[in-house]
JSON list of C-alpha atoms in Angstrom, two decimals:
[
{"chain": "A", "resi": 1, "resn": "LEU", "atom": "CA", "xyz": [33.06, 133.21, 59.56]},
{"chain": "A", "resi": 2, "resn": "THR", "atom": "CA", "xyz": [34.88, 134.96, 56.70]},
{"chain": "A", "resi": 3, "resn": "PHE", "atom": "CA", "xyz": [31.86, 137.15, 55.95]},
{"chain": "A", "resi": 4, "resn": "GLY", "atom": "CA", "xyz": [31.71, 138.19, 59.61]},
{"chain": "A", "resi": 5, "resn": "GLN", "atom": "CA", "xyz": [35.42, 139.02, 59.50]},
{"chain": "A", "resi": 6, "resn": "ILE", "atom": "CA", "xyz": [34.97, 141.24, 56.44]},
{"chain": "A", "resi": 7, "resn": "LEU", "atom": "CA", "xyz": [32.08, 143.09, 58.07]},
{"chain": "A", "resi": 8, "resn": "MET", "atom": "CA", "xyz": [34.03, 143.55, 61.32]},
{"chain": "A", "resi": 9, "resn": "GLU", "atom": "CA", "xyz": [37.03, 144.99, 59.47]},
{"chain": "A", "resi": 10, "resn": "GLN", "atom": "CA", "xyz": [34.61, 147.50, 57.93]},
{"chain": "A", "resi": 11, "resn": "GLY", "atom": "CA", "xyz": [33.27, 148.39, 61.40]},
{"chain": "A", "resi": 12, "resn": "ASN", "atom": "CA", "xyz": [29.86, 147.05, 60.40]},
{"chain": "A", "resi": 13, "resn": "PRO", "atom": "CA", "xyz": [27.72, 145.90, 63.38]},
{"chain": "A", "resi": 14, "resn": "ASP", "atom": "CA", "xyz": [26.07, 143.28, 61.13]},
{"chain": "A", "resi": 15, "resn": "CYS", "atom": "CA", "xyz": [29.14, 141.14, 61.77]},
{"chain": "A", "resi": 16, "resn": "VAL", "atom": "CA", "xyz": [27.49, 140.09, 65.04]},
{"chain": "A", "resi": 17, "resn": "ALA", "atom": "CA", "xyz": [24.64, 138.36, 63.20]},
{"chain": "A", "resi": 18, "resn": "ALA", "atom": "CA", "xyz": [27.15, 136.68, 60.89]},
{"chain": "A", "resi": 19, "resn": "TYR", "atom": "CA", "xyz": [29.21, 135.39, 63.82]},
{"chain": "A", "resi": 20, "resn": "GLU", "atom": "CA", "xyz": [26.11, 134.20, 65.66]},
{"chain": "A", "resi": 21, "resn": "GLU", "atom": "CA", "xyz": [25.02, 132.28, 62.55]},
{"chain": "A", "resi": 22, "resn": "THR", "atom": "CA", "xyz": [28.49, 130.74, 62.34]},
{"chain": "A", "resi": 23, "resn": "ILE", "atom": "CA", "xyz": [28.25, 129.71, 65.99]},
{"chain": "A", "resi": 24, "resn": "ARG", "atom": "CA", "xyz": [24.92, 127.95, 65.35]},
{"chain": "A", "resi": 25, "resn": "TYR", "atom": "CA", "xyz": [26.37, 126.03, 62.39]},
{"chain": "A", "resi": 26, "resn": "THR", "atom": "CA", "xyz": [29.53, 125.03, 64.24]},
{"chain": "A", "resi": 27, "resn": "GLN", "atom": "CA", "xyz": [27.48, 123.81, 67.18]},
{"chain": "A", "resi": 28, "resn": "ARG", "atom": "CA", "xyz": [25.32, 121.75, 64.84]},
{"chain": "A", "resi": 29, "resn": "ILE", "atom": "CA", "xyz": [28.35, 120.01, 63.30]},
{"chain": "A", "resi": 30, "resn": "GLN", "atom": "CA", "xyz": [30.20, 119.94, 66.64]},
{"chain": "A", "resi": 31, "resn": "ASP", "atom": "CA", "xyz": [33.23, 121.82, 65.32]},
{"chain": "A", "resi": 32, "resn": "THR", "atom": "CA", "xyz": [34.47, 123.13, 68.66]},
{"chain": "A", "resi": 33, "resn": "ALA", "atom": "CA", "xyz": [37.61, 124.79, 67.31]},
{"chain": "A", "resi": 34, "resn": "ALA", "atom": "CA", "xyz": [35.64, 126.82, 64.72]},
{"chain": "A", "resi": 35, "resn": "GLU", "atom": "CA", "xyz": [33.05, 127.76, 67.34]},
{"chain": "A", "resi": 36, "resn": "ALA", "atom": "CA", "xyz": [35.82, 129.01, 69.65]},
{"chain": "A", "resi": 37, "resn": "THR", "atom": "CA", "xyz": [37.19, 131.18, 66.84]},
{"chain": "A", "resi": 38, "resn": "ALA", "atom": "CA", "xyz": [33.74, 132.63, 66.13]},
{"chain": "A", "resi": 39, "resn": "HIS", "atom": "CA", "xyz": [33.24, 133.54, 69.80]},
{"chain": "A", "resi": 40, "resn": "TYR", "atom": "CA", "xyz": [36.74, 135.07, 69.85]},
{"chain": "A", "resi": 41, "resn": "ASN", "atom": "CA", "xyz": [35.95, 137.25, 66.83]},
{"chain": "A", "resi": 42, "resn": "LEU", "atom": "CA", "xyz": [32.59, 138.17, 68.35]},
{"chain": "A", "resi": 43, "resn": "GLY", "atom": "CA", "xyz": [34.51, 139.46, 71.37]},
{"chain": "A", "resi": 44, "resn": "HIS", "atom": "CA", "xyz": [36.54, 141.72, 69.07]},
{"chain": "A", "resi": 45, "resn": "ALA", "atom": "CA", "xyz": [33.33, 143.10, 67.56]},
{"chain": "A", "resi": 46, "resn": "TYR", "atom": "CA", "xyz": [31.84, 144.00, 70.93]},
{"chain": "A", "resi": 47, "resn": "LYS", "atom": "CA", "xyz": [35.14, 145.50, 72.11]},
{"chain": "A", "resi": 48, "resn": "ASP", "atom": "CA", "xyz": [36.17, 147.43, 69.01]},
{"chain": "A", "resi": 49, "resn": "ILE", "atom": "CA", "xyz": [33.08, 148.58, 67.09]},
{"chain": "A", "resi": 50, "resn": "PRO", "atom": "CA", "xyz": [31.78, 151.80, 68.70]},
{"chain": "A", "resi": 51, "resn": "ALA", "atom": "CA", "xyz": [28.15, 151.36, 67.62]},
{"chain": "A", "resi": 52, "resn": "ILE", "atom": "CA", "xyz": [27.81, 148.05, 69.52]},
{"chain": "A", "resi": 53, "resn": "ARG", "atom": "CA", "xyz": [30.56, 148.44, 72.14]},
{"chain": "A", "resi": 54, "resn": "ASN", "atom": "CA", "xyz": [29.71, 146.28, 75.12]},
{"chain": "A", "resi": 55, "resn": "LEU", "atom": "CA", "xyz": [32.60, 145.19, 77.34]},
{"chain": "A", "resi": 56, "resn": "ASP", "atom": "CA", "xyz": [30.49, 142.69, 79.30]},
{"chain": "A", "resi": 57, "resn": "ALA", "atom": "CA", "xyz": [29.45, 140.99, 76.04]},
{"chain": "A", "resi": 58, "resn": "ALA", "atom": "CA", "xyz": [33.06, 141.08, 74.82]},
{"chain": "A", "resi": 59, "resn": "GLU", "atom": "CA", "xyz": [34.34, 139.43, 78.00]},
{"chain": "A", "resi": 60, "resn": "ALA", "atom": "CA", "xyz": [31.61, 136.77, 77.82]},
{"chain": "A", "resi": 61, "resn": "ALA", "atom": "CA", "xyz": [32.52, 135.97, 74.21]},
{"chain": "A", "resi": 62, "resn": "TYR", "atom": "CA", "xyz": [36.25, 135.72, 74.98]},
{"chain": "A", "resi": 63, "resn": "GLN", "atom": "CA", "xyz": [35.51, 133.56, 78.02]},
{"chain": "A", "resi": 64, "resn": "ARG", "atom": "CA", "xyz": [33.34, 131.24, 75.92]},
{"chain": "A", "resi": 65, "resn": "SER", "atom": "CA", "xyz": [36.18, 131.02, 73.41]},
{"chain": "A", "resi": 66, "resn": "LEU", "atom": "CA", "xyz": [38.58, 130.12, 76.21]},
{"chain": "A", "resi": 67, "resn": "ASP", "atom": "CA", "xyz": [36.20, 127.49, 77.61]},
{"chain": "A", "resi": 68, "resn": "LEU", "atom": "CA", "xyz": [36.00, 125.80, 74.20]},
{"chain": "A", "resi": 69, "resn": "ARG", "atom": "CA", "xyz": [39.76, 125.59, 73.69]},
{"chain": "A", "resi": 70, "resn": "ALA", "atom": "CA", "xyz": [41.43, 122.23, 74.24]},
{"chain": "A", "resi": 71, "resn": "PRO", "atom": "CA", "xyz": [43.34, 122.07, 77.55]},
{"chain": "A", "resi": 72, "resn": "ASN", "atom": "CA", "xyz": [46.61, 121.38, 75.69]},
{"chain": "A", "resi": 73, "resn": "ASP", "atom": "CA", "xyz": [46.14, 124.24, 73.20]},
{"chain": "A", "resi": 74, "resn": "LEU", "atom": "CA", "xyz": [48.20, 126.61, 75.31]},
{"chain": "A", "resi": 75, "resn": "LEU", "atom": "CA", "xyz": [48.73, 129.23, 72.62]},
{"chain": "A", "resi": 76, "resn": "LYS", "atom": "CA", "xyz": [45.05, 129.70, 71.78]},
{"chain": "A", "resi": 77, "resn": "ARG", "atom": "CA", "xyz": [44.17, 129.72, 75.47]},
{"chain": "A", "resi": 78, "resn": "ALA", "atom": "CA", "xyz": [46.85, 132.36, 76.10]},
{"chain": "A", "resi": 79, "resn": "VAL", "atom": "CA", "xyz": [45.43, 134.52, 73.30]},
{"chain": "A", "resi": 80, "resn": "SER", "atom": "CA", "xyz": [41.89, 134.39, 74.72]},
{"chain": "A", "resi": 81, "resn": "ILE", "atom": "CA", "xyz": [43.14, 135.17, 78.23]},
{"chain": "A", "resi": 82, "resn": "LYS", "atom": "CA", "xyz": [45.09, 138.17, 76.90]},
{"chain": "A", "resi": 83, "resn": "GLN", "atom": "CA", "xyz": [41.90, 139.50, 75.29]},
{"chain": "A", "resi": 84, "resn": "ILE", "atom": "CA", "xyz": [40.02, 139.19, 78.59]},
{"chain": "A", "resi": 85, "resn": "GLY", "atom": "CA", "xyz": [42.87, 141.21, 80.10]},
{"chain": "A", "resi": 86, "resn": "MET", "atom": "CA", "xyz": [42.38, 143.85, 77.42]},
{"chain": "A", "resi": 87, "resn": "VAL", "atom": "CA", "xyz": [38.68, 144.09, 78.32]},
{"chain": "A", "resi": 88, "resn": "HIS", "atom": "CA", "xyz": [39.65, 144.77, 81.94]},
{"chain": "A", "resi": 89, "resn": "HIS", "atom": "CA", "xyz": [42.24, 147.28, 80.68]},
{"chain": "A", "resi": 90, "resn": "GLU", "atom": "CA", "xyz": [39.47, 149.09, 78.78]},
{"chain": "A", "resi": 91, "resn": "ARG", "atom": "CA", "xyz": [37.35, 149.12, 81.94]},
{"chain": "A", "resi": 92, "resn": "PHE", "atom": "CA", "xyz": [40.32, 150.57, 83.82]},
{"chain": "A", "resi": 93, "resn": "ASN", "atom": "CA", "xyz": [40.70, 153.36, 81.23]},
{"chain": "A", "resi": 94, "resn": "GLU", "atom": "CA", "xyz": [37.00, 154.18, 81.31]},
{"chain": "A", "resi": 95, "resn": "SER", "atom": "CA", "xyz": [36.89, 154.06, 85.09]},
{"chain": "A", "resi": 96, "resn": "GLN", "atom": "CA", "xyz": [39.79, 156.53, 85.28]},
{"chain": "A", "resi": 97, "resn": "GLN", "atom": "CA", "xyz": [38.14, 158.87, 82.79]},
{"chain": "A", "resi": 98, "resn": "ARG", "atom": "CA", "xyz": [34.90, 158.87, 84.77]},
{"chain": "A", "resi": 99, "resn": "GLY", "atom": "CA", "xyz": [36.76, 159.68, 87.97]},
{"chain": "A", "resi": 100, "resn": "GLU", "atom": "CA", "xyz": [35.47, 156.61, 89.79]},
{"chain": "A", "resi": 101, "resn": "PRO", "atom": "CA", "xyz": [36.77, 155.72, 93.28]},
{"chain": "A", "resi": 102, "resn": "ALA", "atom": "CA", "xyz": [40.41, 154.63, 93.44]},
{"chain": "A", "resi": 103, "resn": "GLU", "atom": "CA", "xyz": [39.51, 151.13, 94.65]},
{"chain": "A", "resi": 104, "resn": "THR", "atom": "CA", "xyz": [37.30, 150.59, 91.59]},
{"chain": "A", "resi": 105, "resn": "VAL", "atom": "CA", "xyz": [40.02, 151.79, 89.22]},
{"chain": "A", "resi": 106, "resn": "LEU", "atom": "CA", "xyz": [42.60, 149.60, 90.98]},
{"chain": "A", "resi": 107, "resn": "LYS", "atom": "CA", "xyz": [40.35, 146.53, 90.78]},
{"chain": "A", "resi": 108, "resn": "HIS", "atom": "CA", "xyz": [40.18, 146.81, 86.98]},
{"chain": "A", "resi": 109, "resn": "ALA", "atom": "CA", "xyz": [43.96, 147.39, 86.74]},
{"chain": "A", "resi": 110, "resn": "GLN", "atom": "CA", "xyz": [44.67, 144.32, 88.87]},
{"chain": "A", "resi": 111, "resn": "ALA", "atom": "CA", "xyz": [42.32, 142.16, 86.79]},
{"chain": "A", "resi": 112, "resn": "ALA", "atom": "CA", "xyz": [44.05, 143.27, 83.58]},
{"chain": "A", "resi": 113, "resn": "GLU", "atom": "CA", "xyz": [47.48, 142.66, 85.11]},
{"chain": "A", "resi": 114, "resn": "HIS", "atom": "CA", "xyz": [46.48, 139.17, 86.28]},
{"chain": "A", "resi": 115, "resn": "HIS", "atom": "CA", "xyz": [45.23, 138.13, 82.83]},
{"chain": "A", "resi": 116, "resn": "TYR", "atom": "CA", "xyz": [48.26, 139.54, 81.00]},
{"chain": "A", "resi": 117, "resn": "HIS", "atom": "CA", "xyz": [50.65, 137.64, 83.27]},
{"chain": "A", "resi": 118, "resn": "GLN", "atom": "CA", "xyz": [48.56, 134.49, 82.99]},
{"chain": "A", "resi": 119, "resn": "SER", "atom": "CA", "xyz": [48.71, 134.80, 79.20]},
{"chain": "A", "resi": 120, "resn": "LEU", "atom": "CA", "xyz": [52.50, 135.19, 79.26]},
{"chain": "A", "resi": 121, "resn": "ALA", "atom": "CA", "xyz": [52.88, 132.17, 81.53]},
{"chain": "A", "resi": 122, "resn": "LEU", "atom": "CA", "xyz": [50.96, 129.96, 79.10]},
{"chain": "A", "resi": 123, "resn": "ARG", "atom": "CA", "xyz": [52.70, 131.04, 75.91]},
{"chain": "A", "resi": 124, "resn": "PRO", "atom": "CA", "xyz": [55.39, 128.73, 74.52]},
{"chain": "A", "resi": 125, "resn": "SER", "atom": "CA", "xyz": [58.89, 130.26, 74.55]},
{"chain": "A", "resi": 126, "resn": "THR", "atom": "CA", "xyz": [58.88, 130.10, 70.73]},
{"chain": "A", "resi": 127, "resn": "ASP", "atom": "CA", "xyz": [55.87, 132.45, 70.48]},
{"chain": "A", "resi": 128, "resn": "ILE", "atom": "CA", "xyz": [57.90, 135.64, 70.20]},
{"chain": "A", "resi": 129, "resn": "THR", "atom": "CA", "xyz": [55.34, 137.32, 67.95]},
{"chain": "A", "resi": 130, "resn": "GLY", "atom": "CA", "xyz": [52.69, 137.06, 70.68]},
{"chain": "A", "resi": 131, "resn": "VAL", "atom": "CA", "xyz": [54.86, 137.79, 73.69]},
{"chain": "A", "resi": 132, "resn": "GLY", "atom": "CA", "xyz": [55.92, 141.25, 72.51]},
{"chain": "A", "resi": 133, "resn": "PRO", "atom": "CA", "xyz": [52.42, 142.78, 72.33]},
{"chain": "A", "resi": 134, "resn": "THR", "atom": "CA", "xyz": [51.52, 141.35, 75.74]},
{"chain": "A", "resi": 135, "resn": "HIS", "atom": "CA", "xyz": [54.60, 142.91, 77.35]},
{"chain": "A", "resi": 136, "resn": "ASN", "atom": "CA", "xyz": [53.66, 146.17, 75.62]},
{"chain": "A", "resi": 137, "resn": "GLN", "atom": "CA", "xyz": [50.17, 146.03, 77.16]},
{"chain": "A", "resi": 138, "resn": "LEU", "atom": "CA", "xyz": [51.72, 145.49, 80.59]},
{"chain": "A", "resi": 139, "resn": "GLY", "atom": "CA", "xyz": [54.00, 148.46, 79.96]},
{"chain": "A", "resi": 140, "resn": "ASN", "atom": "CA", "xyz": [50.99, 150.61, 79.10]},
{"chain": "A", "resi": 141, "resn": "LEU", "atom": "CA", "xyz": [49.14, 149.45, 82.21]},
{"chain": "A", "resi": 142, "resn": "TYR", "atom": "CA", "xyz": [52.03, 150.04, 84.62]},
{"chain": "A", "resi": 143, "resn": "ASP", "atom": "CA", "xyz": [52.70, 153.42, 83.03]},
{"chain": "A", "resi": 144, "resn": "ALA", "atom": "CA", "xyz": [49.05, 154.40, 83.55]},
{"chain": "A", "resi": 145, "resn": "VAL", "atom": "CA", "xyz": [49.18, 153.53, 87.26]},
{"chain": "A", "resi": 146, "resn": "GLY", "atom": "CA", "xyz": [52.48, 155.35, 87.79]},
{"chain": "A", "resi": 147, "resn": "GLN", "atom": "CA", "xyz": [54.76, 152.30, 88.17]},
{"chain": "A", "resi": 148, "resn": "THR", "atom": "CA", "xyz": [57.46, 153.68, 85.90]},
{"chain": "A", "resi": 149, "resn": "GLU", "atom": "CA", "xyz": [60.19, 151.10, 86.44]},
{"chain": "A", "resi": 150, "resn": "ARG", "atom": "CA", "xyz": [57.86, 148.13, 86.01]},
{"chain": "A", "resi": 151, "resn": "ALA", "atom": "CA", "xyz": [56.52, 149.77, 82.87]},
{"chain": "A", "resi": 152, "resn": "ARG", "atom": "CA", "xyz": [60.07, 150.26, 81.55]},
{"chain": "A", "resi": 153, "resn": "GLU", "atom": "CA", "xyz": [60.91, 146.61, 82.19]},
{"chain": "A", "resi": 154, "resn": "HIS", "atom": "CA", "xyz": [57.98, 145.40, 80.08]},
{"chain": "A", "resi": 155, "resn": "TYR", "atom": "CA", "xyz": [58.39, 148.05, 77.40]},
{"chain": "A", "resi": 156, "resn": "GLU", "atom": "CA", "xyz": [62.02, 147.02, 76.93]},
{"chain": "A", "resi": 157, "resn": "LYS", "atom": "CA", "xyz": [61.06, 143.35, 76.66]},
{"chain": "A", "resi": 158, "resn": "ALA", "atom": "CA", "xyz": [58.38, 144.27, 74.12]},
{"chain": "A", "resi": 159, "resn": "ALA", "atom": "CA", "xyz": [60.87, 146.26, 72.03]},
{"chain": "A", "resi": 160, "resn": "GLN", "atom": "CA", "xyz": [63.35, 143.38, 72.10]},
{"chain": "A", "resi": 161, "resn": "TYR", "atom": "CA", "xyz": [60.73, 140.88, 70.92]},
{"chain": "A", "resi": 162, "resn": "PHE", "atom": "CA", "xyz": [59.52, 143.23, 68.19]},
{"chain": "A", "resi": 163, "resn": "GLU", "atom": "CA", "xyz": [63.11, 143.65, 66.98]},
{"chain": "A", "resi": 164, "resn": "GLN", "atom": "CA", "xyz": [63.63, 139.87, 66.97]},
{"chain": "A", "resi": 165, "resn": "THR", "atom": "CA", "xyz": [60.65, 139.47, 64.64]},
{"chain": "A", "resi": 166, "resn": "GLY", "atom": "CA", "xyz": [61.78, 142.31, 62.37]},
{"chain": "A", "resi": 167, "resn": "ASN", "atom": "CA", "xyz": [58.92, 144.57, 63.46]},
{"chain": "A", "resi": 168, "resn": "ARG", "atom": "CA", "xyz": [60.94, 147.78, 63.52]},
{"chain": "A", "resi": 169, "resn": "TYR", "atom": "CA", "xyz": [57.88, 150.03, 63.48]},
{"chain": "A", "resi": 170, "resn": "HIS", "atom": "CA", "xyz": [56.41, 148.67, 66.72]},
{"chain": "A", "resi": 171, "resn": "ALA", "atom": "CA", "xyz": [59.86, 148.45, 68.32]},
{"chain": "A", "resi": 172, "resn": "GLY", "atom": "CA", "xyz": [60.32, 152.15, 67.61]},
{"chain": "A", "resi": 173, "resn": "GLN", "atom": "CA", "xyz": [56.82, 152.94, 68.87]},
{"chain": "A", "resi": 174, "resn": "VAL", "atom": "CA", "xyz": [57.53, 151.18, 72.16]},
{"chain": "A", "resi": 175, "resn": "ARG", "atom": "CA", "xyz": [60.81, 153.06, 72.60]},
{"chain": "A", "resi": 176, "resn": "PHE", "atom": "CA", "xyz": [58.95, 156.31, 71.95]},
{"chain": "A", "resi": 177, "resn": "ASN", "atom": "CA", "xyz": [56.50, 155.28, 74.71]},
{"chain": "A", "resi": 178, "resn": "ILE", "atom": "CA", "xyz": [59.41, 154.80, 77.09]},
{"chain": "A", "resi": 179, "resn": "ALA", "atom": "CA", "xyz": [60.75, 158.28, 76.32]},
{"chain": "A", "resi": 180, "resn": "ALA", "atom": "CA", "xyz": [57.29, 159.87, 76.73]},
{"chain": "A", "resi": 181, "resn": "MET", "atom": "CA", "xyz": [56.79, 158.02, 80.02]},
{"chain": "A", "resi": 182, "resn": "TYR", "atom": "CA", "xyz": [60.08, 159.35, 81.47]},
{"chain": "A", "resi": 183, "resn": "LEU", "atom": "CA", "xyz": [59.30, 162.86, 80.25]},
{"chain": "A", "resi": 184, "resn": "ASP", "atom": "CA", "xyz": [55.89, 162.80, 81.96]},
{"chain": "A", "resi": 185, "resn": "ALA", "atom": "CA", "xyz": [57.40, 161.34, 85.14]},
{"chain": "A", "resi": 186, "resn": "ALA", "atom": "CA", "xyz": [60.05, 164.09, 85.21]},
{"chain": "A", "resi": 187, "resn": "LYS", "atom": "CA", "xyz": [57.34, 166.76, 85.12]},
{"chain": "A", "resi": 188, "resn": "LEU", "atom": "CA", "xyz": [55.86, 165.33, 88.31]},
{"chain": "A", "resi": 189, "resn": "GLU", "atom": "CA", "xyz": [59.18, 165.28, 90.19]},
{"chain": "A", "resi": 190, "resn": "SER", "atom": "CA", "xyz": [59.97, 168.08, 92.65]},
{"chain": "A", "resi": 191, "resn": "THR", "atom": "CA", "xyz": [63.63, 167.11, 93.11]},
{"chain": "A", "resi": 192, "resn": "PRO", "atom": "CA", "xyz": [65.91, 168.57, 90.39]},
{"chain": "A", "resi": 193, "resn": "ALA", "atom": "CA", "xyz": [68.37, 165.66, 90.59]},
{"chain": "A", "resi": 194, "resn": "ARG", "atom": "CA", "xyz": [65.60, 163.13, 90.09]},
{"chain": "A", "resi": 195, "resn": "GLN", "atom": "CA", "xyz": [64.18, 165.20, 87.24]},
{"chain": "A", "resi": 196, "resn": "ARG", "atom": "CA", "xyz": [67.57, 165.13, 85.51]},
{"chain": "A", "resi": 197, "resn": "ASP", "atom": "CA", "xyz": [67.82, 161.34, 85.98]},
{"chain": "A", "resi": 198, "resn": "LEU", "atom": "CA", "xyz": [64.43, 160.80, 84.37]},
{"chain": "A", "resi": 199, "resn": "LEU", "atom": "CA", "xyz": [65.15, 163.19, 81.51]}
]
């Protein structure tokens, strides 16, 4: 598992073979938790390494990871669900870039939204390090579909959680995203008063 992690951090596609070998070993010794982690990391590889990028394979790996998690392991289940949401978010981005029909783009956005909210609902209230990034993802999603106020709501929550954990860099980055979002929205407004409000 560690070897696969090292290869993945280097962007080396050979990490897939390492993770698959880990999965075989964990299945043999019936270590379900370790197998779930290997599938989870395999999902990252298929999502993040350009040479082997395959969103269907990434979603399948994250789903397998979720299926292996214990029903009472809410945090790990929430993390896997968030990653499935991120796969749908990637599909949404790609669908937009390709100029696909609006209903197709919307379907991917709704799937991402559903998984992000499901992840938030499962997370314990003490998990402030995990809640912030999920709110940030929702902010990005709502911003991309033009729902400025919903985006602001989640961006502000993300910034607050980042500040609570001492993560000033990401808190500042989120606040920059809010400013950029309002600037872009103002450019689309035809009413001067509304433009001023957004600016």
